[in-house]
């Protein structure tokens, strides 16, 4: 039985491999993330096929960032595929434009706060203003919600803090950087287990490599679902 709190990231090279993985996972997974890395490998076609032919929910992880008019037009084009989630950068002008582009559709606009692969040294190198990473995430989340974001993407370590924000009432928190107990962190620097992330207020968790690189991906999903199973659905 699937649980749509679990989103499996199909960060494989092309749509054929993505479809093969989805077929291997079968009914155990109901929600997939398709990202920028597969855009030139048929990612949009795969998203449409999984949605329309297989009844899956789809999170398109594009992390759009541009001037307002361009973002609005891009989101309007993507919204025609009737997908479920789309990421944009959390800057208020980007969020507002994305919401305009998604008007009339069920597409949820999720704002990126601070990428879960970044730490303070990375932010310094990018000339992002000084301050604790968690404080920056909270500030960006609040501003994104005020601009109309349906939810935010944030590290599991910030989920509880964001959930406590008044602005977060009724909004989604989606957490990448989730690693099952015993799994390697990879390039993620701010991680937590699935149970911890859900317990701290995440509505959905995103898991990629621990599933698609597993010797038995379906067993890996079953283990994650078991770890989540004792927790109540939000």
JSON list of C-alpha atoms in Angstrom, two decimals:
[
{"chain": "A", "resi": 1, "resn": "UNK", "atom": "CA", "xyz": [0.00, 0.00, 0.00]},
{"chain": "A", "resi": 2, "resn": "UNK", "atom": "CA", "xyz": [1.40, 3.42, -0.93]},
{"chain": "A", "resi": 3, "resn": "UNK", "atom": "CA", "xyz": [1.52, 6.55, 1.21]},
{"chain": "A", "resi": 4, "resn": "UNK", "atom": "CA", "xyz": [1.61, 9.83, -0.68]},
{"chain": "A", "resi": 5, "resn": "UNK", "atom": "CA", "xyz": [3.59, 11.47, 2.11]},
{"chain": "A", "resi": 6, "resn": "UNK", "atom": "CA", "xyz": [6.53, 9.67, 0.47]},
{"chain": "A", "resi": 7, "resn": "UNK", "atom": "CA", "xyz": [7.71, 11.27, -2.78]},
{"chain": "A", "resi": 8, "resn": "UNK", "atom": "CA", "xyz": [10.34, 9.27, -4.67]},
{"chain": "A", "resi": 9, "resn": "UNK", "atom": "CA", "xyz": [12.77, 11.37, -6.70]},
{"chain": "A", "resi": 10, "resn": "UNK", "atom": "CA", "xyz": [13.38, 9.90, -10.15]},
{"chain": "A", "resi": 11, "resn": "UNK", "atom": "CA", "xyz": [16.81, 11.50, -10.52]},
{"chain": "A", "resi": 12, "resn": "UNK", "atom": "CA", "xyz": [17.84, 9.06, -13.25]},
{"chain": "A", "resi": 13, "resn": "UNK", "atom": "CA", "xyz": [19.29, 10.09, -16.64]},
{"chain": "A", "resi": 14, "resn": "UNK", "atom": "CA", "xyz": [16.23, 9.76, -18.86]},
{"chain": "A", "resi": 15, "resn": "UNK", "atom": "CA", "xyz": [12.52, 9.05, -19.08]},
{"chain": "A", "resi": 16, "resn": "UNK", "atom": "CA", "xyz": [12.95, 5.41, -20.09]},
{"chain": "A", "resi": 17, "resn": "UNK", "atom": "CA", "xyz": [14.92, 4.65, -16.93]},
{"chain": "A", "resi": 18, "resn": "UNK", "atom": "CA", "xyz": [12.44, 6.70, -14.90]},
{"chain": "A", "resi": 19, "resn": "UNK", "atom": "CA", "xyz": [9.49, 4.75, -16.30]},
{"chain": "A", "resi": 20, "resn": "UNK", "atom": "CA", "xyz": [11.29, 1.45, -15.70]},
{"chain": "A", "resi": 21, "resn": "UNK", "atom": "CA", "xyz": [11.88, 2.43, -12.05]},
{"chain": "A", "resi": 22, "resn": "UNK", "atom": "CA", "xyz": [8.24, 3.48, -11.61]},
{"chain": "A", "resi": 23, "resn": "UNK", "atom": "CA", "xyz": [7.08, 0.17, -13.07]},
{"chain": "A", "resi": 24, "resn": "UNK", "atom": "CA", "xyz": [9.44, -1.70, -10.75]},
{"chain": "A", "resi": 25, "resn": "UNK", "atom": "CA", "xyz": [8.01, 0.16, -7.74]},
{"chain": "A", "resi": 26, "resn": "UNK", "atom": "CA", "xyz": [4.44, -0.37, -8.93]},
{"chain": "A", "resi": 27, "resn": "UNK", "atom": "CA", "xyz": [1.67, 0.40, -6.45]},
{"chain": "A", "resi": 28, "resn": "UNK", "atom": "CA", "xyz": [4.10, 0.93, -3.56]},
{"chain": "A", "resi": 29, "resn": "UNK", "atom": "CA", "xyz": [4.74, 4.55, -4.65]},
{"chain": "A", "resi": 30, "resn": "UNK", "atom": "CA", "xyz": [2.02, 7.03, -5.62]},
{"chain": "A", "resi": 31, "resn": "UNK", "atom": "CA", "xyz": [4.02, 10.29, -5.83]},
{"chain": "A", "resi": 32, "resn": "UNK", "atom": "CA", "xyz": [7.13, 11.03, -7.91]},
{"chain": "A", "resi": 33, "resn": "UNK", "atom": "CA", "xyz": [9.50, 13.98, -8.23]},
{"chain": "A", "resi": 34, "resn": "UNK", "atom": "CA", "xyz": [10.98, 14.78, -11.63]},
{"chain": "A", "resi": 35, "resn": "UNK", "atom": "CA", "xyz": [13.74, 17.35, -11.64]},
{"chain": "A", "resi": 36, "resn": "UNK", "atom": "CA", "xyz": [15.83, 19.58, -13.83]},
{"chain": "A", "resi": 37, "resn": "UNK", "atom": "CA", "xyz": [18.41, 16.86, -14.43]},
{"chain": "A", "resi": 38, "resn": "UNK", "atom": "CA", "xyz": [15.93, 14.93, -16.57]},
{"chain": "A", "resi": 39, "resn": "UNK", "atom": "CA", "xyz": [14.54, 17.91, -18.48]},
{"chain": "A", "resi": 40, "resn": "UNK", "atom": "CA", "xyz": [16.51, 17.10, -21.66]},
{"chain": "A", "resi": 41, "resn": "UNK", "atom": "CA", "xyz": [15.94, 13.36, -21.16]},
{"chain": "A", "resi": 42, "resn": "UNK", "atom": "CA", "xyz": [12.17, 13.47, -21.60]},
{"chain": "A", "resi": 43, "resn": "UNK", "atom": "CA", "xyz": [11.24, 14.60, -18.09]},
{"chain": "A", "resi": 44, "resn": "UNK", "atom": "CA", "xyz": [8.05, 16.44, -19.05]},
{"chain": "A", "resi": 45, "resn": "UNK", "atom": "CA", "xyz": [6.86, 13.53, -21.20]},
{"chain": "A", "resi": 46, "resn": "UNK", "atom": "CA", "xyz": [7.52, 11.15, -18.30]},
{"chain": "A", "resi": 47, "resn": "UNK", "atom": "CA", "xyz": [5.66, 13.43, -15.89]},
{"chain": "A", "resi": 48, "resn": "UNK", "atom": "CA", "xyz": [2.67, 13.48, -18.22]},
{"chain": "A", "resi": 49, "resn": "UNK", "atom": "CA", "xyz": [2.73, 9.71, -18.77]},
{"chain": "A", "resi": 50, "resn": "UNK", "atom": "CA", "xyz": [2.97, 8.89, -15.06]},
{"chain": "A", "resi": 51, "resn": "UNK", "atom": "CA", "xyz": [0.15, 11.32, -14.31]},
{"chain": "A", "resi": 52, "resn": "UNK", "atom": "CA", "xyz": [-2.25, 10.53, -17.13]},
{"chain": "A", "resi": 53, "resn": "UNK", "atom": "CA", "xyz": [-1.61, 6.82, -17.77]},
{"chain": "A", "resi": 54, "resn": "UNK", "atom": "CA", "xyz": [-0.55, 5.58, -14.34]},
{"chain": "A", "resi": 55, "resn": "UNK", "atom": "CA", "xyz": [-2.51, 7.86, -12.02]},
{"chain": "A", "resi": 56, "resn": "UNK", "atom": "CA", "xyz": [0.57, 9.05, -10.11]},
{"chain": "A", "resi": 57, "resn": "UNK", "atom": "CA", "xyz": [0.93, 12.41, -8.43]},
{"chain": "A", "resi": 58, "resn": "UNK", "atom": "CA", "xyz": [3.82, 14.46, -9.83]},
{"chain": "A", "resi": 59, "resn": "UNK", "atom": "CA", "xyz": [6.16, 17.00, -8.28]},
{"chain": "A", "resi": 60, "resn": "UNK", "atom": "CA", "xyz": [8.03, 18.93, -10.97]},
{"chain": "A", "resi": 61, "resn": "UNK", "atom": "CA", "xyz": [11.20, 20.25, -9.36]},
{"chain": "A", "resi": 62, "resn": "UNK", "atom": "CA", "xyz": [12.32, 23.08, -11.64]},
{"chain": "A", "resi": 63, "resn": "UNK", "atom": "CA", "xyz": [13.30, 25.70, -9.03]},
{"chain": "A", "resi": 64, "resn": "UNK", "atom": "CA", "xyz": [12.35, 28.48, -11.41]},
{"chain": "A", "resi": 65, "resn": "UNK", "atom": "CA", "xyz": [13.98, 31.90, -11.00]},
{"chain": "A", "resi": 66, "resn": "UNK", "atom": "CA", "xyz": [13.67, 34.80, -13.44]},
{"chain": "A", "resi": 67, "resn": "UNK", "atom": "CA", "xyz": [11.90, 38.10, -13.96]},
{"chain": "A", "resi": 68, "resn": "UNK", "atom": "CA", "xyz": [8.21, 38.04, -13.07]},
{"chain": "A", "resi": 69, "resn": "UNK", "atom": "CA", "xyz": [6.85, 37.96, -16.62]},
{"chain": "A", "resi": 70, "resn": "UNK", "atom": "CA", "xyz": [9.07, 35.02, -17.59]},
{"chain": "A", "resi": 71, "resn": "UNK", "atom": "CA", "xyz": [8.19, 33.03, -14.47]},
{"chain": "A", "resi": 72, "resn": "UNK", "atom": "CA", "xyz": [4.48, 33.65, -14.98]},
{"chain": "A", "resi": 73, "resn": "UNK", "atom": "CA", "xyz": [4.63, 32.48, -18.59]},
{"chain": "A", "resi": 74, "resn": "UNK", "atom": "CA", "xyz": [6.72, 29.42, -17.74]},
{"chain": "A", "resi": 75, "resn": "UNK", "atom": "CA", "xyz": [4.36, 28.36, -14.98]},
{"chain": "A", "resi": 76, "resn": "UNK", "atom": "CA", "xyz": [1.31, 28.91, -17.17]},
{"chain": "A", "resi": 77, "resn": "UNK", "atom": "CA", "xyz": [2.87, 26.57, -19.75]},
{"chain": "A", "resi": 78, "resn": "UNK", "atom": "CA", "xyz": [3.72, 23.91, -17.15]},
{"chain": "A", "resi": 79, "resn": "UNK", "atom": "CA", "xyz": [0.32, 24.17, -15.49]},
{"chain": "A", "resi": 80, "resn": "UNK", "atom": "CA", "xyz": [-1.38, 22.79, -18.60]},
{"chain": "A", "resi": 81, "resn": "UNK", "atom": "CA", "xyz": [0.01, 19.34, -17.74]},
{"chain": "A", "resi": 82, "resn": "UNK", "atom": "CA", "xyz": [-2.21, 19.19, -14.61]},
{"chain": "A", "resi": 83, "resn": "UNK", "atom": "CA", "xyz": [0.69, 18.24, -12.37]},
{"chain": "A", "resi": 84, "resn": "UNK", "atom": "CA", "xyz": [0.60, 18.56, -8.58]},
{"chain": "A", "resi": 85, "resn": "UNK", "atom": "CA", "xyz": [3.65, 20.45, -7.24]},
{"chain": "A", "resi": 86, "resn": "UNK", "atom": "CA", "xyz": [6.11, 22.86, -8.85]},
{"chain": "A", "resi": 87, "resn": "UNK", "atom": "CA", "xyz": [9.11, 24.49, -7.20]},
{"chain": "A", "resi": 88, "resn": "UNK", "atom": "CA", "xyz": [10.24, 28.08, -7.64]},
{"chain": "A", "resi": 89, "resn": "UNK", "atom": "CA", "xyz": [12.79, 30.12, -5.73]},
{"chain": "A", "resi": 90, "resn": "UNK", "atom": "CA", "xyz": [11.28, 31.68, -2.63]},
{"chain": "A", "resi": 91, "resn": "UNK", "atom": "CA", "xyz": [11.87, 35.31, -3.58]},
{"chain": "A", "resi": 92, "resn": "UNK", "atom": "CA", "xyz": [8.50, 37.06, -3.21]},
{"chain": "A", "resi": 93, "resn": "UNK", "atom": "CA", "xyz": [8.38, 38.42, -6.79]},
{"chain": "A", "resi": 94, "resn": "UNK", "atom": "CA", "xyz": [8.98, 34.90, -8.14]},
{"chain": "A", "resi": 95, "resn": "UNK", "atom": "CA", "xyz": [6.30, 33.35, -5.91]},
{"chain": "A", "resi": 96, "resn": "UNK", "atom": "CA", "xyz": [3.72, 35.98, -6.86]},
{"chain": "A", "resi": 97, "resn": "UNK", "atom": "CA", "xyz": [4.41, 35.52, -10.56]},
{"chain": "A", "resi": 98, "resn": "UNK", "atom": "CA", "xyz": [4.22, 31.72, -10.27]},
{"chain": "A", "resi": 99, "resn": "UNK", "atom": "CA", "xyz": [0.86, 31.94, -8.53]},
{"chain": "A", "resi": 100, "resn": "UNK", "atom": "CA", "xyz": [-0.43, 34.14, -11.36]},
{"chain": "A", "resi": 101, "resn": "UNK", "atom": "CA", "xyz": [0.77, 31.57, -13.88]},
{"chain": "A", "resi": 102, "resn": "UNK", "atom": "CA", "xyz": [-0.93, 28.74, -11.99]},
{"chain": "A", "resi": 103, "resn": "UNK", "atom": "CA", "xyz": [-4.24, 30.60, -11.60]},
{"chain": "A", "resi": 104, "resn": "UNK", "atom": "CA", "xyz": [-7.23, 28.35, -12.20]},
{"chain": "A", "resi": 105, "resn": "UNK", "atom": "CA", "xyz": [-5.21, 25.14, -11.88]},
{"chain": "A", "resi": 106, "resn": "UNK", "atom": "CA", "xyz": [-4.64, 22.80, -8.94]},
{"chain": "A", "resi": 107, "resn": "UNK", "atom": "CA", "xyz": [-0.85, 23.11, -9.31]},
{"chain": "A", "resi": 108, "resn": "UNK", "atom": "CA", "xyz": [0.71, 23.89, -5.90]},
{"chain": "A", "resi": 109, "resn": "UNK", "atom": "CA", "xyz": [3.57, 26.39, -5.93]},
{"chain": "A", "resi": 110, "resn": "UNK", "atom": "CA", "xyz": [6.32, 25.40, -3.49]},
{"chain": "A", "resi": 111, "resn": "UNK", "atom": "CA", "xyz": [9.01, 27.92, -2.60]},
{"chain": "A", "resi": 112, "resn": "UNK", "atom": "CA", "xyz": [12.65, 26.94, -2.11]},
{"chain": "A", "resi": 113, "resn": "UNK", "atom": "CA", "xyz": [14.06, 28.52, 1.03]},
{"chain": "A", "resi": 114, "resn": "UNK", "atom": "CA", "xyz": [17.75, 27.48, 1.25]},
{"chain": "A", "resi": 115, "resn": "UNK", "atom": "CA", "xyz": [18.88, 24.41, -0.67]},
{"chain": "A", "resi": 116, "resn": "UNK", "atom": "CA", "xyz": [19.43, 21.45, 1.67]},
{"chain": "A", "resi": 117, "resn": "UNK", "atom": "CA", "xyz": [22.86, 20.84, 0.11]},
{"chain": "A", "resi": 118, "resn": "UNK", "atom": "CA", "xyz": [24.12, 24.24, 1.33]},
{"chain": "A", "resi": 119, "resn": "UNK", "atom": "CA", "xyz": [25.64, 25.30, 4.64]},
{"chain": "A", "resi": 120, "resn": "UNK", "atom": "CA", "xyz": [26.76, 28.68, 5.97]},
{"chain": "A", "resi": 121, "resn": "UNK", "atom": "CA", "xyz": [30.12, 28.52, 4.16]},
{"chain": "A", "resi": 122, "resn": "UNK", "atom": "CA", "xyz": [28.29, 28.00, 0.86]},
{"chain": "A", "resi": 123, "resn": "UNK", "atom": "CA", "xyz": [26.02, 30.97, 1.58]},
{"chain": "A", "resi": 124, "resn": "UNK", "atom": "CA", "xyz": [29.03, 33.13, 2.40]},
{"chain": "A", "resi": 125, "resn": "UNK", "atom": "CA", "xyz": [30.61, 32.17, -0.93]},
{"chain": "A", "resi": 126, "resn": "UNK", "atom": "CA", "xyz": [27.38, 33.24, -2.65]},
{"chain": "A", "resi": 127, "resn": "UNK", "atom": "CA", "xyz": [27.36, 36.58, -0.79]},
{"chain": "A", "resi": 128, "resn": "UNK", "atom": "CA", "xyz": [24.10, 35.76, 0.99]},
{"chain": "A", "resi": 129, "resn": "UNK", "atom": "CA", "xyz": [23.59, 37.99, 4.01]},
{"chain": "A", "resi": 130, "resn": "UNK", "atom": "CA", "xyz": [25.12, 36.88, 7.34]},
{"chain": "A", "resi": 131, "resn": "UNK", "atom": "CA", "xyz": [23.11, 34.94, 9.87]},
{"chain": "A", "resi": 132, "resn": "UNK", "atom": "CA", "xyz": [22.23, 31.50, 11.07]},
{"chain": "A", "resi": 133, "resn": "UNK", "atom": "CA", "xyz": [21.00, 29.23, 8.25]},
{"chain": "A", "resi": 134, "resn": "UNK", "atom": "CA", "xyz": [17.85, 28.28, 10.17]},
{"chain": "A", "resi": 135, "resn": "UNK", "atom": "CA", "xyz": [16.97, 31.93, 10.74]},
{"chain": "A", "resi": 136, "resn": "UNK", "atom": "CA", "xyz": [17.39, 32.67, 7.02]},
{"chain": "A", "resi": 137, "resn": "UNK", "atom": "CA", "xyz": [15.19, 29.69, 6.14]},
{"chain": "A", "resi": 138, "resn": "UNK", "atom": "CA", "xyz": [12.48, 30.87, 8.53]},
{"chain": "A", "resi": 139, "resn": "UNK", "atom": "CA", "xyz": [12.58, 34.42, 7.15]},
{"chain": "A", "resi": 140, "resn": "UNK", "atom": "CA", "xyz": [12.44, 33.22, 3.55]},
{"chain": "A", "resi": 141, "resn": "UNK", "atom": "CA", "xyz": [9.61, 30.81, 4.37]},
{"chain": "A", "resi": 142, "resn": "UNK", "atom": "CA", "xyz": [7.53, 33.51, 6.03]},
{"chain": "A", "resi": 143, "resn": "UNK", "atom": "CA", "xyz": [8.04, 35.90, 3.10]},
{"chain": "A", "resi": 144, "resn": "UNK", "atom": "CA", "xyz": [7.18, 33.19, 0.59]},
{"chain": "A", "resi": 145, "resn": "UNK", "atom": "CA", "xyz": [3.96, 32.37, 2.45]},
{"chain": "A", "resi": 146, "resn": "UNK", "atom": "CA", "xyz": [3.07, 36.07, 2.54]},
{"chain": "A", "resi": 147, "resn": "UNK", "atom": "CA", "xyz": [3.61, 36.18, -1.25]},
{"chain": "A", "resi": 148, "resn": "UNK", "atom": "CA", "xyz": [1.11, 33.34, -1.67]},
{"chain": "A", "resi": 149, "resn": "UNK", "atom": "CA", "xyz": [3.21, 30.16, -1.76]},
{"chain": "A", "resi": 150, "resn": "UNK", "atom": "CA", "xyz": [1.19, 26.99, -1.20]},
{"chain": "A", "resi": 151, "resn": "UNK", "atom": "CA", "xyz": [4.13, 25.50, 0.63]},
{"chain": "A", "resi": 152, "resn": "UNK", "atom": "CA", "xyz": [7.88, 25.49, 1.04]},
{"chain": "A", "resi": 153, "resn": "UNK", "atom": "CA", "xyz": [10.80, 23.18, 0.44]},
{"chain": "A", "resi": 154, "resn": "UNK", "atom": "CA", "xyz": [12.99, 23.04, 3.53]},
{"chain": "A", "resi": 155, "resn": "UNK", "atom": "CA", "xyz": [15.46, 20.83, 5.33]},
{"chain": "A", "resi": 156, "resn": "UNK", "atom": "CA", "xyz": [13.95, 18.36, 7.80]},
{"chain": "A", "resi": 157, "resn": "UNK", "atom": "CA", "xyz": [15.92, 20.18, 10.48]},
{"chain": "A", "resi": 158, "resn": "UNK", "atom": "CA", "xyz": [13.83, 23.32, 9.89]},
{"chain": "A", "resi": 159, "resn": "UNK", "atom": "CA", "xyz": [10.44, 21.63, 9.48]},
{"chain": "A", "resi": 160, "resn": "UNK", "atom": "CA", "xyz": [9.33, 22.05, 13.09]},
{"chain": "A", "resi": 161, "resn": "UNK", "atom": "CA", "xyz": [10.36, 25.71, 13.17]},
{"chain": "A", "resi": 162, "resn": "UNK", "atom": "CA", "xyz": [8.52, 26.47, 9.93]},
{"chain": "A", "resi": 163, "resn": "UNK", "atom": "CA", "xyz": [5.43, 24.56, 11.08]},
{"chain": "A", "resi": 164, "resn": "UNK", "atom": "CA", "xyz": [5.34, 26.85, 14.13]},
{"chain": "A", "resi": 165, "resn": "UNK", "atom": "CA", "xyz": [5.18, 30.03, 12.00]},
{"chain": "A", "resi": 166, "resn": "UNK", "atom": "CA", "xyz": [1.74, 31.69, 12.03]},
{"chain": "A", "resi": 167, "resn": "UNK", "atom": "CA", "xyz": [2.03, 32.09, 8.26]},
{"chain": "A", "resi": 168, "resn": "UNK", "atom": "CA", "xyz": [2.44, 28.30, 7.85]},
{"chain": "A", "resi": 169, "resn": "UNK", "atom": "CA", "xyz": [-1.15, 27.57, 8.84]},
{"chain": "A", "resi": 170, "resn": "UNK", "atom": "CA", "xyz": [-2.66, 25.35, 6.15]},
{"chain": "A", "resi": 171, "resn": "UNK", "atom": "CA", "xyz": [0.52, 25.40, 4.04]},
{"chain": "A", "resi": 172, "resn": "UNK", "atom": "CA", "xyz": [2.65, 22.47, 2.89]},
{"chain": "A", "resi": 173, "resn": "UNK", "atom": "CA", "xyz": [6.16, 21.61, 4.06]},
{"chain": "A", "resi": 174, "resn": "UNK", "atom": "CA", "xyz": [8.08, 19.29, 1.74]},
{"chain": "A", "resi": 175, "resn": "UNK", "atom": "CA", "xyz": [11.46, 18.04, 2.88]},
{"chain": "A", "resi": 176, "resn": "UNK", "atom": "CA", "xyz": [14.29, 16.72, 0.73]},
{"chain": "A", "resi": 177, "resn": "UNK", "atom": "CA", "xyz": [17.51, 15.67, 2.38]},
{"chain": "A", "resi": 178, "resn": "UNK", "atom": "CA", "xyz": [15.69, 12.74, 4.00]},
{"chain": "A", "resi": 179, "resn": "UNK", "atom": "CA", "xyz": [17.74, 9.62, 4.56]},
{"chain": "A", "resi": 180, "resn": "UNK", "atom": "CA", "xyz": [16.43, 6.36, 6.03]},
{"chain": "A", "resi": 181, "resn": "UNK", "atom": "CA", "xyz": [18.23, 5.18, 9.17]},
{"chain": "A", "resi": 182, "resn": "UNK", "atom": "CA", "xyz": [21.69, 3.91, 8.18]},
{"chain": "A", "resi": 183, "resn": "UNK", "atom": "CA", "xyz": [21.71, 5.48, 4.69]},
{"chain": "A", "resi": 184, "resn": "UNK", "atom": "CA", "xyz": [24.60, 7.62, 3.46]},
{"chain": "A", "resi": 185, "resn": "UNK", "atom": "CA", "xyz": [24.04, 11.38, 3.52]},
{"chain": "A", "resi": 186, "resn": "UNK", "atom": "CA", "xyz": [25.59, 11.86, 0.06]},
{"chain": "A", "resi": 187, "resn": "UNK", "atom": "CA", "xyz": [25.88, 15.55, -0.84]},
{"chain": "A", "resi": 188, "resn": "UNK", "atom": "CA", "xyz": [23.13, 16.59, 1.56]},
{"chain": "A", "resi": 189, "resn": "UNK", "atom": "CA", "xyz": [24.44, 18.55, 4.56]},
{"chain": "A", "resi": 190, "resn": "UNK", "atom": "CA", "xyz": [21.20, 19.00, 6.54]},
{"chain": "A", "resi": 191, "resn": "UNK", "atom": "CA", "xyz": [19.48, 15.62, 6.85]},
{"chain": "A", "resi": 192, "resn": "UNK", "atom": "CA", "xyz": [17.04, 13.64, 9.01]},
{"chain": "A", "resi": 193, "resn": "UNK", "atom": "CA", "xyz": [15.28, 10.29, 8.97]},
{"chain": "A", "resi": 194, "resn": "UNK", "atom": "CA", "xyz": [11.77, 9.94, 7.46]},
{"chain": "A", "resi": 195, "resn": "UNK", "atom": "CA", "xyz": [10.14, 9.44, 10.85]},
{"chain": "A", "resi": 196, "resn": "UNK", "atom": "CA", "xyz": [11.86, 12.50, 12.31]},
{"chain": "A", "resi": 197, "resn": "UNK", "atom": "CA", "xyz": [10.92, 14.70, 9.35]},
{"chain": "A", "resi": 198, "resn": "UNK", "atom": "CA", "xyz": [7.24, 13.71, 9.47]},
{"chain": "A", "resi": 199, "resn": "UNK", "atom": "CA", "xyz": [7.20, 14.00, 13.25]},
{"chain": "A", "resi": 200, "resn": "UNK", "atom": "CA", "xyz": [8.60, 17.52, 13.01]},
{"chain": "A", "resi": 201, "resn": "UNK", "atom": "CA", "xyz": [5.82, 18.72, 10.73]},
{"chain": "A", "resi": 202, "resn": "UNK", "atom": "CA", "xyz": [6.69, 17.78, 7.17]},
{"chain": "A", "resi": 203, "resn": "UNK", "atom": "CA", "xyz": [3.69, 16.90, 5.00]},
{"chain": "A", "resi": 204, "resn": "UNK", "atom": "CA", "xyz": [5.82, 15.09, 2.42]},
{"chain": "A", "resi": 205, "resn": "UNK", "atom": "CA", "xyz": [9.36, 13.73, 2.36]},
{"chain": "A", "resi": 206, "resn": "UNK", "atom": "CA", "xyz": [11.47, 13.31, -0.77]},
{"chain": "A", "resi": 207, "resn": "UNK", "atom": "CA", "xyz": [13.78, 10.31, -1.03]},
{"chain": "A", "resi": 208, "resn": "UNK", "atom": "CA", "xyz": [15.90, 9.60, -4.10]},
{"chain": "A", "resi": 209, "resn": "UNK", "atom": "CA", "xyz": [19.16, 7.69, -4.08]},
{"chain": "A", "resi": 210, "resn": "UNK", "atom": "CA", "xyz": [18.31, 5.41, -1.11]},
{"chain": "A", "resi": 211, "resn": "UNK", "atom": "CA", "xyz": [15.47, 4.08, -3.32]},
{"chain": "A", "resi": 212, "resn": "UNK", "atom": "CA", "xyz": [16.61, 4.17, -6.95]},
{"chain": "A", "resi": 213, "resn": "UNK", "atom": "CA", "xyz": [20.19, 3.09, -6.17]},
{"chain": "A", "resi": 214, "resn": "UNK", "atom": "CA", "xyz": [19.06, 0.25, -3.89]},
{"chain": "A", "resi": 215, "resn": "UNK", "atom": "CA", "xyz": [19.64, -3.35, -4.93]},
{"chain": "A", "resi": 216, "resn": "UNK", "atom": "CA", "xyz": [15.92, -3.86, -4.27]},
{"chain": "A", "resi": 217, "resn": "UNK", "atom": "CA", "xyz": [14.13, -0.49, -4.67]},
{"chain": "A", "resi": 218, "resn": "UNK", "atom": "CA", "xyz": [10.73, -1.89, -3.69]},
{"chain": "A", "resi": 219, "resn": "UNK", "atom": "CA", "xyz": [12.16, -3.28, -0.45]},
{"chain": "A", "resi": 220, "resn": "UNK", "atom": "CA", "xyz": [13.79, 0.11, 0.23]},
{"chain": "A", "resi": 221, "resn": "UNK", "atom": "CA", "xyz": [10.40, 1.81, -0.16]},
{"chain": "A", "resi": 222, "resn": "UNK", "atom": "CA", "xyz": [8.77, -0.78, 2.10]},
{"chain": "A", "resi": 223, "resn": "UNK", "atom": "CA", "xyz": [11.35, -0.05, 4.80]},
{"chain": "A", "resi": 224, "resn": "UNK", "atom": "CA", "xyz": [10.69, 3.70, 4.57]},
{"chain": "A", "resi": 225, "resn": "UNK", "atom": "CA", "xyz": [6.92, 3.18, 4.71]},
{"chain": "A", "resi": 226, "resn": "UNK", "atom": "CA", "xyz": [7.37, 0.94, 7.75]},
{"chain": "A", "resi": 227, "resn": "UNK", "atom": "CA", "xyz": [9.46, 3.62, 9.44]},
{"chain": "A", "resi": 228, "resn": "UNK", "atom": "CA", "xyz": [6.71, 6.17, 8.74]},
{"chain": "A", "resi": 229, "resn": "UNK", "atom": "CA", "xyz": [3.85, 3.81, 9.53]},
{"chain": "A", "resi": 230, "resn": "UNK", "atom": "CA", "xyz": [3.52, 4.44, 13.25]},
{"chain": "A", "resi": 231, "resn": "UNK", "atom": "CA", "xyz": [2.94, 8.15, 12.70]},
{"chain": "A", "resi": 232, "resn": "UNK", "atom": "CA", "xyz": [-0.40, 9.81, 12.09]},
{"chain": "A", "resi": 233, "resn": "UNK", "atom": "CA", "xyz": [-1.11, 11.37, 8.70]},
{"chain": "A", "resi": 234, "resn": "UNK", "atom": "CA", "xyz": [-1.29, 15.16, 8.98]}
]
